[in-house]
Coordinates of C-alpha atoms in Angstrom, one line a residue:
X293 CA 23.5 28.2 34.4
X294 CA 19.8 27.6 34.5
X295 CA 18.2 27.7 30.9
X296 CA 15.6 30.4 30.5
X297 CA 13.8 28.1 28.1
X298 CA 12.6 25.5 30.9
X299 CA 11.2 27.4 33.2
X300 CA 7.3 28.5 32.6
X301 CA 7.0 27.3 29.6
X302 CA 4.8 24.6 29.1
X303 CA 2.6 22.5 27.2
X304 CA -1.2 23.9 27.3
X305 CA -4.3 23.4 24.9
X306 CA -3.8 26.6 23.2
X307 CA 0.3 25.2 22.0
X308 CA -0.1 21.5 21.7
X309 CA -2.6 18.6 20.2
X310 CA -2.6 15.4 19.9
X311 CA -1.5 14.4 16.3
X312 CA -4.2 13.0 14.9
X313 CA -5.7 12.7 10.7
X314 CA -9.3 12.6 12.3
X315 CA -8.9 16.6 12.6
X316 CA -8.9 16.6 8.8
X317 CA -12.6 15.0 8.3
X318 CA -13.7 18.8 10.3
X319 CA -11.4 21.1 8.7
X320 CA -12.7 19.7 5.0
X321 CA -16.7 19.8 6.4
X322 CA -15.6 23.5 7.6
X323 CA -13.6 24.5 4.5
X324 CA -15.3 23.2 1.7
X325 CA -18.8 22.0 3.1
X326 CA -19.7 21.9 -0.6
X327 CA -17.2 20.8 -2.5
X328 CA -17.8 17.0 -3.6
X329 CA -16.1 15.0 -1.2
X330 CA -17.0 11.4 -2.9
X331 CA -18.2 9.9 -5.9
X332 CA -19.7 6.4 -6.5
X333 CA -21.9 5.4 -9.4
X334 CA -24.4 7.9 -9.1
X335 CA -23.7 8.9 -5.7
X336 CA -22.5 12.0 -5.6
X337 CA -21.8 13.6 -1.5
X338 CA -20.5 17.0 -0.1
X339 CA -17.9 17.1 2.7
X340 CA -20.5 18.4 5.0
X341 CA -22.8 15.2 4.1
X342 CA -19.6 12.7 4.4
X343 CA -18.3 14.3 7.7
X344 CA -22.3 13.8 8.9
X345 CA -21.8 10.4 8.3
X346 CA -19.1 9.5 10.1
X347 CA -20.6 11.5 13.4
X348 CA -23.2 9.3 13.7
X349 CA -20.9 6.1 12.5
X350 CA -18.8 6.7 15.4
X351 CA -22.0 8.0 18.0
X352 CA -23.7 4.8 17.1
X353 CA -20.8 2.9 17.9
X354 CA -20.1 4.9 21.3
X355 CA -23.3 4.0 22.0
X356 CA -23.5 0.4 21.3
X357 CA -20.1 0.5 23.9
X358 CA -17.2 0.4 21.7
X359 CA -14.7 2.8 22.2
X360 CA -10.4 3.1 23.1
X361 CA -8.7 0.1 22.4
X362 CA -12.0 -2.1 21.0
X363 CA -11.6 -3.7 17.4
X364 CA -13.7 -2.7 14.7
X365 CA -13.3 -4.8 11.6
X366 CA -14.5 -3.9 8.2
X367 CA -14.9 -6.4 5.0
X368 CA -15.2 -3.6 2.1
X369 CA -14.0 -2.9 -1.2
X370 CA -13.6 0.3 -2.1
X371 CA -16.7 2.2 -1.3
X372 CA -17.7 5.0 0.5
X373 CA -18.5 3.0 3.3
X374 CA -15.1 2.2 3.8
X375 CA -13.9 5.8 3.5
X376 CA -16.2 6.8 6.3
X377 CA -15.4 4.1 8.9
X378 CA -11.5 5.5 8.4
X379 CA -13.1 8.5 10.5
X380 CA -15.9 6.7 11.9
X381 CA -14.6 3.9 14.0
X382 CA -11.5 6.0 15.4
X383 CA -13.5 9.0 16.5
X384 CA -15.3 6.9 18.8
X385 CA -11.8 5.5 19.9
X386 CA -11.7 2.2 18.5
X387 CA -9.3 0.6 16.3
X388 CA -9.9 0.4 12.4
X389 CA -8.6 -3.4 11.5
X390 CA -9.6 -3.2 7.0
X391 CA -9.7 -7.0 6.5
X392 CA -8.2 -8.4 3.1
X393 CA -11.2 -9.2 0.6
X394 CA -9.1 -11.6 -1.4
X395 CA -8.6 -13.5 2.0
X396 CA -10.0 -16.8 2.5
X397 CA -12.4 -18.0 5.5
X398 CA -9.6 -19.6 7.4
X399 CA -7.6 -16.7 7.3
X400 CA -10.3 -14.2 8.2
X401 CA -11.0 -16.1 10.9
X402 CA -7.6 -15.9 12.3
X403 CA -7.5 -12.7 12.3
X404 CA -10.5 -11.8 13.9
X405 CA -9.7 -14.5 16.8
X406 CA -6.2 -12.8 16.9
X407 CA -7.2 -8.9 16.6
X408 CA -10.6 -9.8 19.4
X409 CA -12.4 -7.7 16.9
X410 CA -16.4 -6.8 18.7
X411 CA -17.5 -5.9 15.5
X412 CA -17.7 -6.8 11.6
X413 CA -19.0 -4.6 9.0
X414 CA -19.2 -7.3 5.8
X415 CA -20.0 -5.6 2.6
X416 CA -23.1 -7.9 0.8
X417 CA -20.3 -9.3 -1.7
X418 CA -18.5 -11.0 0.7
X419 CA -21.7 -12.1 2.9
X420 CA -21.0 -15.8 2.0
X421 CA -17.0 -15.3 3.4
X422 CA -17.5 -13.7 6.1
X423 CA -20.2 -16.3 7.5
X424 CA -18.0 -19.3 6.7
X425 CA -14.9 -16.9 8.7
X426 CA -17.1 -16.8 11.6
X427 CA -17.7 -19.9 12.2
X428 CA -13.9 -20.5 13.9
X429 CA -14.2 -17.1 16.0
X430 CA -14.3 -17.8 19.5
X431 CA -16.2 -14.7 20.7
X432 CA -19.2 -12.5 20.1
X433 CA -19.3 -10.3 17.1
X434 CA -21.5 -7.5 16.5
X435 CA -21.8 -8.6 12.3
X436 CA -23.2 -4.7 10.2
X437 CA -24.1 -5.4 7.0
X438 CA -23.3 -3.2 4.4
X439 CA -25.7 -0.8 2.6
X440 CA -23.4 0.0 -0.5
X441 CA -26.0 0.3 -3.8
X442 CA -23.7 -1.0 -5.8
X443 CA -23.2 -4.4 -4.3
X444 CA -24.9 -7.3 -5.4
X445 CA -27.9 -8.9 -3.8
X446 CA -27.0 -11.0 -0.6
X447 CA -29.0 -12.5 2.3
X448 CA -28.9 -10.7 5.9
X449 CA -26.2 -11.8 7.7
X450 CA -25.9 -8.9 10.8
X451 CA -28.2 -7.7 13.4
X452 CA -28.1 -4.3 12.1
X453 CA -27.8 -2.6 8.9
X454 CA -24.7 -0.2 7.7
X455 CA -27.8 2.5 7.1
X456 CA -29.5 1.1 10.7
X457 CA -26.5 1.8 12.5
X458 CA -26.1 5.5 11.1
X459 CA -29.3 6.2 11.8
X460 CA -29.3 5.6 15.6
X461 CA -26.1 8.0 15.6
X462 CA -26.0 12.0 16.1
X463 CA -24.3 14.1 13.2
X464 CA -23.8 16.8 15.7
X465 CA -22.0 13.8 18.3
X466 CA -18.6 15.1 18.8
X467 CA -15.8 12.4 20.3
X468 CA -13.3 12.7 23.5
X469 CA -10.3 14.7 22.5
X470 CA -8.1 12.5 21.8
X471 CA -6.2 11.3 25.4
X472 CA -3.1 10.2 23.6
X473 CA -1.5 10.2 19.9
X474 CA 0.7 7.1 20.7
X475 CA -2.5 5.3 20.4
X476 CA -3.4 2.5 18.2
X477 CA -5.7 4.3 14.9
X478 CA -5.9 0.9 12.9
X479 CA -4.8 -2.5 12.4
X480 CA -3.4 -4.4 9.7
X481 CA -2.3 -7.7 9.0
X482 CA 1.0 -8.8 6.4
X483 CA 0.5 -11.1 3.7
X484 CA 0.9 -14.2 5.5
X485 CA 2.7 -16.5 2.9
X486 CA 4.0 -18.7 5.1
X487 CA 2.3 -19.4 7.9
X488 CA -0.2 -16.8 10.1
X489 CA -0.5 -12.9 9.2
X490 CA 1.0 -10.6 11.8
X491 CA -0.5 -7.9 12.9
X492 CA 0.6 -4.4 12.3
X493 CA -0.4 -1.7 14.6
X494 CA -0.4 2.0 13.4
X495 CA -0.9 5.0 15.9
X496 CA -3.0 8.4 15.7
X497 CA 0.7 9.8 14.8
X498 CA 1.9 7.9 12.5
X499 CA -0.8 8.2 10.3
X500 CA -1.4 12.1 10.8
X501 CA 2.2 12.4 9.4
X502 CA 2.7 9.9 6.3
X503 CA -1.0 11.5 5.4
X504 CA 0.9 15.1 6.0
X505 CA 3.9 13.3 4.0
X506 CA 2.2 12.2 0.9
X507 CA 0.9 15.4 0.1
X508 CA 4.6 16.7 0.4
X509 CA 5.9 13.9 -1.8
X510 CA 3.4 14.4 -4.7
X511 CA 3.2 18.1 -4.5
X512 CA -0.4 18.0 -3.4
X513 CA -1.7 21.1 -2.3
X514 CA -5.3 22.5 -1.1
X515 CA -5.2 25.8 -3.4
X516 CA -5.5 25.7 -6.7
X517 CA -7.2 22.8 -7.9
X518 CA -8.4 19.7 -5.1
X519 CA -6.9 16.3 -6.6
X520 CA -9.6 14.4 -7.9
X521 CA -7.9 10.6 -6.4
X522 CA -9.2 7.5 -7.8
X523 CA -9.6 4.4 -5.5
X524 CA -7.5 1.6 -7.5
X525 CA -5.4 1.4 -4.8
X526 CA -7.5 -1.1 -2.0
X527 CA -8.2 0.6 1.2
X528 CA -7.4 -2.4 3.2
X529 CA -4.1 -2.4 2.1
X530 CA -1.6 0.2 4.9
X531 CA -5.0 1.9 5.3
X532 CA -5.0 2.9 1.4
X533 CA -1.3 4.1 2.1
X534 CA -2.8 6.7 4.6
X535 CA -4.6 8.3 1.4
X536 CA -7.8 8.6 2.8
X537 CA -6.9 10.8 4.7
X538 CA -4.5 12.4 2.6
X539 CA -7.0 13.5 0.1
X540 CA -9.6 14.9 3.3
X541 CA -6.7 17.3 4.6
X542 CA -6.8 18.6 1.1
X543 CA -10.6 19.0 0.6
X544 CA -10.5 16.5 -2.2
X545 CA -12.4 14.1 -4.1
X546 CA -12.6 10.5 -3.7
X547 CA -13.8 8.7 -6.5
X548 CA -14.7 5.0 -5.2
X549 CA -13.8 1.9 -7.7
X550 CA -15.8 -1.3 -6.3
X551 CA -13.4 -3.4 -9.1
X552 CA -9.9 -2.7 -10.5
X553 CA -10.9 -2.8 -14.7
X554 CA -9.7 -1.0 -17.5
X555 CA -12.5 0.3 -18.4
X556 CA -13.9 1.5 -14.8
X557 CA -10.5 3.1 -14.9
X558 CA -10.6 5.0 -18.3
X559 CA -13.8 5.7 -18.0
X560 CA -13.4 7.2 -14.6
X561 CA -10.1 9.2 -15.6
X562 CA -12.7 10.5 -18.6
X563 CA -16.2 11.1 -16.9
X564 CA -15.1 12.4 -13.2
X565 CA -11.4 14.1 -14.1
X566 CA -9.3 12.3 -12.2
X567 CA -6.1 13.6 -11.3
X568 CA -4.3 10.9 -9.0
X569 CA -4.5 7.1 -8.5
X570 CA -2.2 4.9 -7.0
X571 CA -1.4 0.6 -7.5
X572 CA 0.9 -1.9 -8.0
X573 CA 2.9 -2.5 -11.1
X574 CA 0.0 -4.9 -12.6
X575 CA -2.6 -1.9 -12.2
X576 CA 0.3 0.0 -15.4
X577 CA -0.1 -3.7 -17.2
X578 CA -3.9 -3.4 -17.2
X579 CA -3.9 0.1 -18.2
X580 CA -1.4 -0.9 -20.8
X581 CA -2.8 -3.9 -22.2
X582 CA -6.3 -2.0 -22.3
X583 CA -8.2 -2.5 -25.3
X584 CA -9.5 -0.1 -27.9
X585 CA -12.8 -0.2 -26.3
X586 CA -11.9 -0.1 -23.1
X587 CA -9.6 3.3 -23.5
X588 CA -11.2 7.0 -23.2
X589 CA -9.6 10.1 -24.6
X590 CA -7.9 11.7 -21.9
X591 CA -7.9 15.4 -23.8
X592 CA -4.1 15.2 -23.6
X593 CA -4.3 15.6 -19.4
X594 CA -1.0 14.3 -17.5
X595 CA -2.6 11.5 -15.0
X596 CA -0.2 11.4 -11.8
X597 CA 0.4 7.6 -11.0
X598 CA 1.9 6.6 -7.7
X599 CA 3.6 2.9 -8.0
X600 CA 5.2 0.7 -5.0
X601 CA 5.5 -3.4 -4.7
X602 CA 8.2 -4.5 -6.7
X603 CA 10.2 -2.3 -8.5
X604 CA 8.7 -1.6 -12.3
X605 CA 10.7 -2.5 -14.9
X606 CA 12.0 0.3 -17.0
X607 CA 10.5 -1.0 -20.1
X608 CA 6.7 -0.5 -18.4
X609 CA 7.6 2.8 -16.6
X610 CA 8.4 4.3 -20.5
X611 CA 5.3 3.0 -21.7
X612 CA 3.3 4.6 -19.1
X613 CA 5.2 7.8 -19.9
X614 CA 4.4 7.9 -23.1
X615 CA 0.6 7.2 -22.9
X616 CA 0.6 9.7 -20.3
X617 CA 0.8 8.9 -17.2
X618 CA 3.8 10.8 -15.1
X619 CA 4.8 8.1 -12.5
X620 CA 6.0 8.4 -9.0
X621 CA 8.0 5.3 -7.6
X622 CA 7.9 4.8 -4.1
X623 CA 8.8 2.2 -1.6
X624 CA 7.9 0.5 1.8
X625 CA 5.9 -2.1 4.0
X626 CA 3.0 -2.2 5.8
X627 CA 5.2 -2.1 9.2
X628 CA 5.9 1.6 7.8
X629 CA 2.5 3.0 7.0
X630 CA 2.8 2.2 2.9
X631 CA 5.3 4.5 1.3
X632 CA 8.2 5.9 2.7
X633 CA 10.9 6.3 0.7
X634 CA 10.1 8.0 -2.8
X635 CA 12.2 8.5 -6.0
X636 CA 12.3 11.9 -5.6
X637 CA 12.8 13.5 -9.8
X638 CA 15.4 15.7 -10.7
X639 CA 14.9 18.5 -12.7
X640 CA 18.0 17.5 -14.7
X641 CA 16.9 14.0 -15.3
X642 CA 14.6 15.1 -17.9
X643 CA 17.2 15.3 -20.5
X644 CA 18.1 12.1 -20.5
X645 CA 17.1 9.7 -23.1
X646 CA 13.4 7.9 -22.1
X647 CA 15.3 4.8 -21.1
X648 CA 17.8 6.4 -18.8
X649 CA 15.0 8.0 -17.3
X650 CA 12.9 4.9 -16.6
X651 CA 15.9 3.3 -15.5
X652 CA 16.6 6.2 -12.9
X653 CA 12.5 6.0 -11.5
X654 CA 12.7 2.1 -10.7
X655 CA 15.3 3.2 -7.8
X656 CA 13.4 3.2 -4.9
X657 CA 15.0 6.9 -3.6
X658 CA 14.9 9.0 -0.8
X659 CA 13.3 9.0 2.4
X660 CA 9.5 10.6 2.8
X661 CA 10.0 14.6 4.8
X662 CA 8.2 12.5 7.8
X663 CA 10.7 9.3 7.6
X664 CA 13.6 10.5 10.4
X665 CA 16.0 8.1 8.7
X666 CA 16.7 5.8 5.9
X667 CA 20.0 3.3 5.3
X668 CA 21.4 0.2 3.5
X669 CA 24.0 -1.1 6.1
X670 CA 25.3 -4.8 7.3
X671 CA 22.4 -6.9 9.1
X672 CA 24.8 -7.5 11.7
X673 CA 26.7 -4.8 12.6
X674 CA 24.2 -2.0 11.1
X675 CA 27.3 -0.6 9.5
X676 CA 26.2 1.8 6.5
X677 CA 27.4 -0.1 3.3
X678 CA 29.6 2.4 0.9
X679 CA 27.1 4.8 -1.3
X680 CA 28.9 3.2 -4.2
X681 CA 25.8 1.5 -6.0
X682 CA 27.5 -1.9 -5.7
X683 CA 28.0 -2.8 -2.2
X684 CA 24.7 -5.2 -0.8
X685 CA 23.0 -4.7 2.6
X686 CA 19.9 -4.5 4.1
X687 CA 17.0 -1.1 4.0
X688 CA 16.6 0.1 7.1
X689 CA 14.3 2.4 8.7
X690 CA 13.5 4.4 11.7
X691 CA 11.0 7.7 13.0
X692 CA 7.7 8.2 13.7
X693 CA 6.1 6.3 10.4
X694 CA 7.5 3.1 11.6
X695 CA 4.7 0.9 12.8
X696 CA 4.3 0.7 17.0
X697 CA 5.1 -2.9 16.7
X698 CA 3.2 -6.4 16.1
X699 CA 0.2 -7.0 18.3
X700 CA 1.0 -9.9 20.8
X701 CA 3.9 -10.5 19.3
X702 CA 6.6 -9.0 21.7
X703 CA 9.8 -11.5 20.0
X704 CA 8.7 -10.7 16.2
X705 CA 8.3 -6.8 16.9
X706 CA 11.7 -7.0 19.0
X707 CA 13.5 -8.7 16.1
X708 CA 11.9 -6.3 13.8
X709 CA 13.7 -3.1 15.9
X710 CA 16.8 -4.8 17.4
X711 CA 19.2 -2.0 17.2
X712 CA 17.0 0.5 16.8
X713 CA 16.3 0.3 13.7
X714 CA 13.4 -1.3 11.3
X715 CA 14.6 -4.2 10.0
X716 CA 13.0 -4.2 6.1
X717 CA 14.5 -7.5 5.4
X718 CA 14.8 -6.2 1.7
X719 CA 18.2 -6.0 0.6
X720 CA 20.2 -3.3 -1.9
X721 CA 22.7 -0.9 -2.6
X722 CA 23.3 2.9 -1.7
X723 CA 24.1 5.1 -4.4
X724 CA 26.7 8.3 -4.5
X725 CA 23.9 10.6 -4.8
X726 CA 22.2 8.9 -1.9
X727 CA 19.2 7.4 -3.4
X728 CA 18.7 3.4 -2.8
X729 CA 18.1 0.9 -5.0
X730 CA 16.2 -2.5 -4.0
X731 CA 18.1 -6.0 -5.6
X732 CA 15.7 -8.3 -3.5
X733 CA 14.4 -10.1 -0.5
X734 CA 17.3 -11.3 1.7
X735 CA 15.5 -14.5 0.9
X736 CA 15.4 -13.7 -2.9
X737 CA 19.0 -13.4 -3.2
X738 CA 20.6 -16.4 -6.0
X739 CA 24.0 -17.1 -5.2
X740 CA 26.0 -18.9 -8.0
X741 CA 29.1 -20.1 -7.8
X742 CA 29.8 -16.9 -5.4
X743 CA 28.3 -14.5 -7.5
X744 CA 25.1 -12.6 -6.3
X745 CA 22.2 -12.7 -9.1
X746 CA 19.4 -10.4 -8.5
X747 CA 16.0 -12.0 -9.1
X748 CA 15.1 -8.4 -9.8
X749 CA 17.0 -7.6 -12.3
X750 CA 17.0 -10.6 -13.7
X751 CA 13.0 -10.3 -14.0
X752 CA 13.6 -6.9 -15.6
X753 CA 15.4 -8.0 -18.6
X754 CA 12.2 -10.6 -19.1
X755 CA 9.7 -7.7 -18.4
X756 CA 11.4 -6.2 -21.4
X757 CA 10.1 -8.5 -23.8
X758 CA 6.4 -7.3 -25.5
X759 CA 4.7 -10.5 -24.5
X760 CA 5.7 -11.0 -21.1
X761 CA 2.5 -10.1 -18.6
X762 CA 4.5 -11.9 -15.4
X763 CA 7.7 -12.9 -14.1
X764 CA 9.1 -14.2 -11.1
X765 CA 13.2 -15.8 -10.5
X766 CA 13.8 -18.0 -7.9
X767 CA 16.7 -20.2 -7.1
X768 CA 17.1 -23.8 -8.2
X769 CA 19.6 -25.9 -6.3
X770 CA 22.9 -27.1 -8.8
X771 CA 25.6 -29.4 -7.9
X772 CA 28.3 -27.4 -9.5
X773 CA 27.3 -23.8 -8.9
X774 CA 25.6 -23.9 -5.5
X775 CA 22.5 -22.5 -7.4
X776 CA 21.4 -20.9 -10.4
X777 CA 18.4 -19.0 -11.8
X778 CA 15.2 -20.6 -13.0
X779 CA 12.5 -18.0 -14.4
X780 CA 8.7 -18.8 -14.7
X781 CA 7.2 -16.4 -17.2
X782 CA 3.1 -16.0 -17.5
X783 CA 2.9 -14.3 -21.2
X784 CA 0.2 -11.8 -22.4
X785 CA -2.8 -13.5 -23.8
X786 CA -2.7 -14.6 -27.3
X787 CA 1.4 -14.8 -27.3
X788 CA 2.9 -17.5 -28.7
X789 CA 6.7 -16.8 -27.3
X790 CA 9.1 -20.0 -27.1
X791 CA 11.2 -20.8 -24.3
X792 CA 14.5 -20.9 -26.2
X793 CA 13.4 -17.3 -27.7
X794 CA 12.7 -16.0 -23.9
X795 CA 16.3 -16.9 -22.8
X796 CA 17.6 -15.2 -25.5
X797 CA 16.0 -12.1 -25.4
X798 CA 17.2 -12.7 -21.7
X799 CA 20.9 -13.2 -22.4
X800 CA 20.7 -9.9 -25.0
X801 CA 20.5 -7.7 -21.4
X802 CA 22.8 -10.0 -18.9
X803 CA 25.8 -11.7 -18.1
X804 CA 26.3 -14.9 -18.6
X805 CA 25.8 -16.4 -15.0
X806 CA 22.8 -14.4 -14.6
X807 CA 20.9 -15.3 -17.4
X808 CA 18.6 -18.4 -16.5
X809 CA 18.8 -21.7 -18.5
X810 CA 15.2 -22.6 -18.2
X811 CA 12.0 -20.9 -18.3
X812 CA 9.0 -22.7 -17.3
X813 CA 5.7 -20.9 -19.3
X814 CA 2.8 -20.5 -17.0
X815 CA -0.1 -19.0 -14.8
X816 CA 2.4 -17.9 -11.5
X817 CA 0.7 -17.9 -8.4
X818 CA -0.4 -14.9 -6.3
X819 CA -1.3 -14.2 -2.5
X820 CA -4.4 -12.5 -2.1
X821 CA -3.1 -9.3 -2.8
X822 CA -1.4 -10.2 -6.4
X823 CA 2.3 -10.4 -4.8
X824 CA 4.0 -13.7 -6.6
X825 CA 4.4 -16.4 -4.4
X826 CA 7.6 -17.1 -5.0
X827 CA 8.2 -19.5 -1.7
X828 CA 5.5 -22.1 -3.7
X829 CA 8.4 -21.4 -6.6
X830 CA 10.8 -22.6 -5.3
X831 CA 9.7 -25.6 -4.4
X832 CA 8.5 -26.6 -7.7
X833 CA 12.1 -25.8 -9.1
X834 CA 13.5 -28.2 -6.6
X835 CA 12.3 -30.7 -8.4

C-alpha cells in the first residue's frame, strides 16, 4: 500500500531553508535594531549598525571576487572586527579560517599554504607575525589591515584598510541564498603538538545547530533579559564555541576583551553587567588569584561561567561557587564544534555537601539536545563499556555537530569516523545514571604494574593543595612496574611548598600506586592555546 505521505508533498521555499546561523545577524538587526549589539572601550554599536557592517564586509569582498569555497583568514583578538567577519566573510560565501594569535610565523605559514587562504585580515598587533608568516606562503594574498582603536600603533602591511574595505561595500548588499547547508562556514586548525595542525572543517549546519544548542544548554533565552556575554573565551578557538552566533540569535550583547586580565575582567563584569563568559580552567585561577585591586563588587549578581579543556578540579569549581560564579562543565573538540556534551545539574544535587557537588560538575555529562549520540565503548569493537563508573573505553560521538572531516586529509578524517562513529581519542567511564566521566588521553593513560593510574585524577588531588597554580602527570618508564607517575607542579607566586610536602598532601587523597614519588617544581610548558604540553613531559621524565 502506497503511503499517502510521499506523494505531493514536497520540499518548497515556503517549508524548507537551508540551515544556516548567518539568518541570525538579520533577525537581531530586525528585532532589536537598537539594542546594543557590541561593546569595546568606548565603542558602543546597535544591531542595525553591526549588521551594516557586515553587509558591506561581505559586498566588498564579493566584489573584490571572493566568494563559495574561497578562504578568508583573519589574525584578530577579540574585537569587533572579528565578530563581524563571523557574518561577513560567509555571507559572501567564503570560508571563515580564525588563525591562532599565540601561533608562531612558521605555523601560520602552514596554515595558510595548507588552507589556500586569498585573503588575510592581520589585526596591527600582530603586523610583525603575520609578515614574517608570509614570507613561506606560496601564493598571492589579499593582506586587510585591521582598524580596531584599541590596537597599538603598527606600520601598513595590506593594500587596503579593515575601514577601506567596508567602505567600498553596500549595507543594503544582500548575499545568494545559501545553495547548500552541507557547505563549509569556517575553518579551523587543532593544536598541532606534534607535528602540523589539521584542519577542521565546520559546515553552515553544524554551526546553526550547536549555536541553537548552546542556548538550550545554558538556558539562554531572547525574552526577558538579553545575556550580556563577555569575550574571554578567544574567537579563534571552534569559532568562539559557535557563541558568536549564539549571542546574535538572542539579540545580545557582546562585550569584546582585546586581553584575558583580571582586572579587564572584573571591571567588565562591574561597568557593562555582564551576565555570561566562557574559558578554560586557568581563566577560574586568574579570577581566583585576583588581587584586591583588581576585584570589583559584583552587587551580589550570580555570573554564569561556562568551563571545558581539562576537567576542573573539584577544589577550584567550590571556590568559584562560593565567590559567585555558578559553573557549567562541558566537554568536546574542535572536530565537534566546541562543546558537546554538558554536565547537565540536577535539581537534587544541590543538597549535597559543596564538595560532592563540585565533584559531581567535573563529570563531563550528557550529550548537547543537537549531539544525535554520545558513548564510552571498546576502540575496537565499539562495544558500549558497562554504565558502571569503572569500566575504561573510549568517548565517542556522532550527528550533525561532528565536524565534515579534515581538509585534504581523506586517511586522518577516515580514521577519525571508522565505524561511524567520532573517534575522541579521550578515554573514560560511563556512569549508572548515564553521564560520562573523562580519566584521560588514550595516550595519557599510566599503567603500573597492571594497574591503570589516571593522570587526571591524579592532577586533582595536587590541584587541591592552596599553592598549586599548574599540574600536569605523565608516565616515567620503571624497571619493576612497567611505569609509574611523575608530577611536575608550577606553584602560585610567592609559595614556598616543598617537594616531600607535595607528595604528601598527594598520598592524603590516593592509593598507594597512584600517588607519584617525585615532583619536579616548575614553569610547565604550554601550546599556544595554554593546553600543557605534556608530550615535551614525557620526555624529560625519561631521563
Amino acid at each position: 500500500m502506497t503511503s499517502p505521505f510521499t506523494s505531493d508533498l514536497e520540499q518548497t521555499p515556503a517549508n524548507f531553508t537551508q540551515l544556516t546561523p548567518l539568518s541570525f545577524l538579520r533577525q537581531a538587526a530586525e528585532v532589536f535594531p537598537e539594542r546594543t549589539a557590541v561593546i569595546h572601550g568606548t565603542l558602543r554599536r546597535s544591531w542595525r549598525e553591526t549588521a551594516a557592517r557586515c553587509h558591506r564586509l561581505a559586498a566588498a569582498l564579493a566584489a573584490r571576487g571572493l566568494g563559495r569555497g574561497d578562504t578568508v583568514a583573519v589574525l584578530l583578538p577579540n574585537t569587533p572586527e572579528m565578530l563581524e567577519c563571523h557574518f561577513g566573510v560567509p555571507l559572501a560565501g567564503a570560508v571563515l579560517n580564525t588563525l591562532n594569535t599565540r601561533l608562531d610565523a612558521a605555523s601560520l605559514g602552514f596554515i595558510l599554504n595548507h588552507g589556500e587562504a586569498r585573503a588575510l585580515i592581520v589585526d596591527p598587533e600582530f603586523a610583525a607575525l603575520a609578515q614574517a608568516a608570509l614570507r613561506d606562503v606560496e601564493h598571492e594574498i589579499l593582506v586587510i589591515d585591521g582598524c580596531d582603536a584599541l590596537a597599538p600603533a603598527a606600520a601598513r602591511l595590506g593594500s587596503v584598510t579593515y575601514d577601506e574595505l567596508l567602505a567600498e561595500g553596500d549595507a543594503g548588499w544582500l548575499p545568494e541564498p545559501l545553495a547548500d547547508e552541507w557547505d563549509a562556514i569556517s575553518l579551523n586548525y587543532t593544536s598541532g603538538t606534534t607535528g602540523n595542525p589539521k584542519g577542521v572543517v565546520y559546515h553552515h549546519r553544524g554551526a546553526a545547530l550547536l549555536a541553537l544548542g548552546n542556548m538550550v544548554t545554558w538556558g539562554l533565552s531572547q525574552t526577558g533579559t538579553p545575556p550580556v556575554y563577555l569575550w574571554t573565551l578567544p574567537m579563534f578557538h571552534c569559532n568562539g564555541w559557535c557563541f558568536p552566533w549564539t549571542v546574535t540569535a538572542l539579540g545580545g550583547t557582546h562585550v569584546c576583551l582585546r586581553r584575558v586580565e583580571a582586572k579587564a575582567i572584573f571591571d567588565a563584569l562591574a561597568d557593562h553587567g555582564v551576565t555570561h563568559l566562557c574559558g578554560a580552567p586557568i581563566v577560574m585561577q586568574l579570577l581566583l588569584g585576583a588581587s584586591a585591586e583588581e576585584r570589583r563588587d559584583l552587587a551580589g549578581r550570580t555570573v554564569e561561567f561556562m568551563t571545558a579543556a581539562a576537567p576542573p578540579p573539584s577544589a577550584i569549581l567550590a571556590r568559584m561557587e562560593a565567590e559567585g560564579f555558578r559553573v557549567t562543565h562541558v566537554y568536546g573538540l574542535t572536530e565537534v564544534y566546541g562543546p558537546a556534551v554538558v554536565c547537565d545539574w540536577k535539581q537534587a544535587w544541590e543538597a549535597l555537601p559543596i564538595e560532592q557537588q563540585a565533584a559531581l560538575k567535573a563529570r563531563q555529562g550528557v550529550a548537547y539536545a543537537v549531539l544525535e549520540d554520545l558513548m564510552v565503548a571498546d576502540p575496537q569493537s565499539l562495544a558500549p563499556v558497562p554504565r558502571d563508573g569503572q569500566t575504561l573505553g573510549e568517548v565517542f560521538l556522532r550527528g550533525n555537530v561532528v565536524m565534515k572531516g579534515y581538509l585534504k586529509n581523506p586517511r586522518a578524517t577516515e580514521e577519525a569516523f571508522a565505524g561511524g562513529w567520532f573517534h575522541s581519542g579521550d578515554l573514560g567511564v560511563w556512569h549508572p545514571d548515564g553521564y560520562i566521566e573523562l580519566k584521560d588521553r588514550s595516550k595519557d593513560i599510566i599503567i603500573s604494574g597492571g594497574e591503570n593510574i589516571s593522570s587526571i585524577e591524579v592532577e586533582g588531588a595536587f590541584y587541591k593543595h592552596p599553592d598549586v597554580a599548574a599540574v600536569a602527570v605523565v608516565a616515567r618508564p620503571d624497571e619493576k612496574w612497567g611505569e609509574t607517575p611523575v608530577a611536575f607542579v608550577e606553584l602560585k607566586a610567592g609559595a614556598q611548598v616543598t617537594e616531600a610536602e607535595l607528595i604528601a598532601h598527594a598520598r592524603g587523597h590516593l592509593a598507594g600506586f597512584q600517588t607519584p614519588r617525585q615532583v619536579i617544581l616548575g614553569p610547565l610548558p604550554k601550546t599556544s592555546t595554554g593546553k600543557i604540553q605534556k608530550f615535551l613531559l614525557r620526555e624529560r621524565a625519561k631521563g
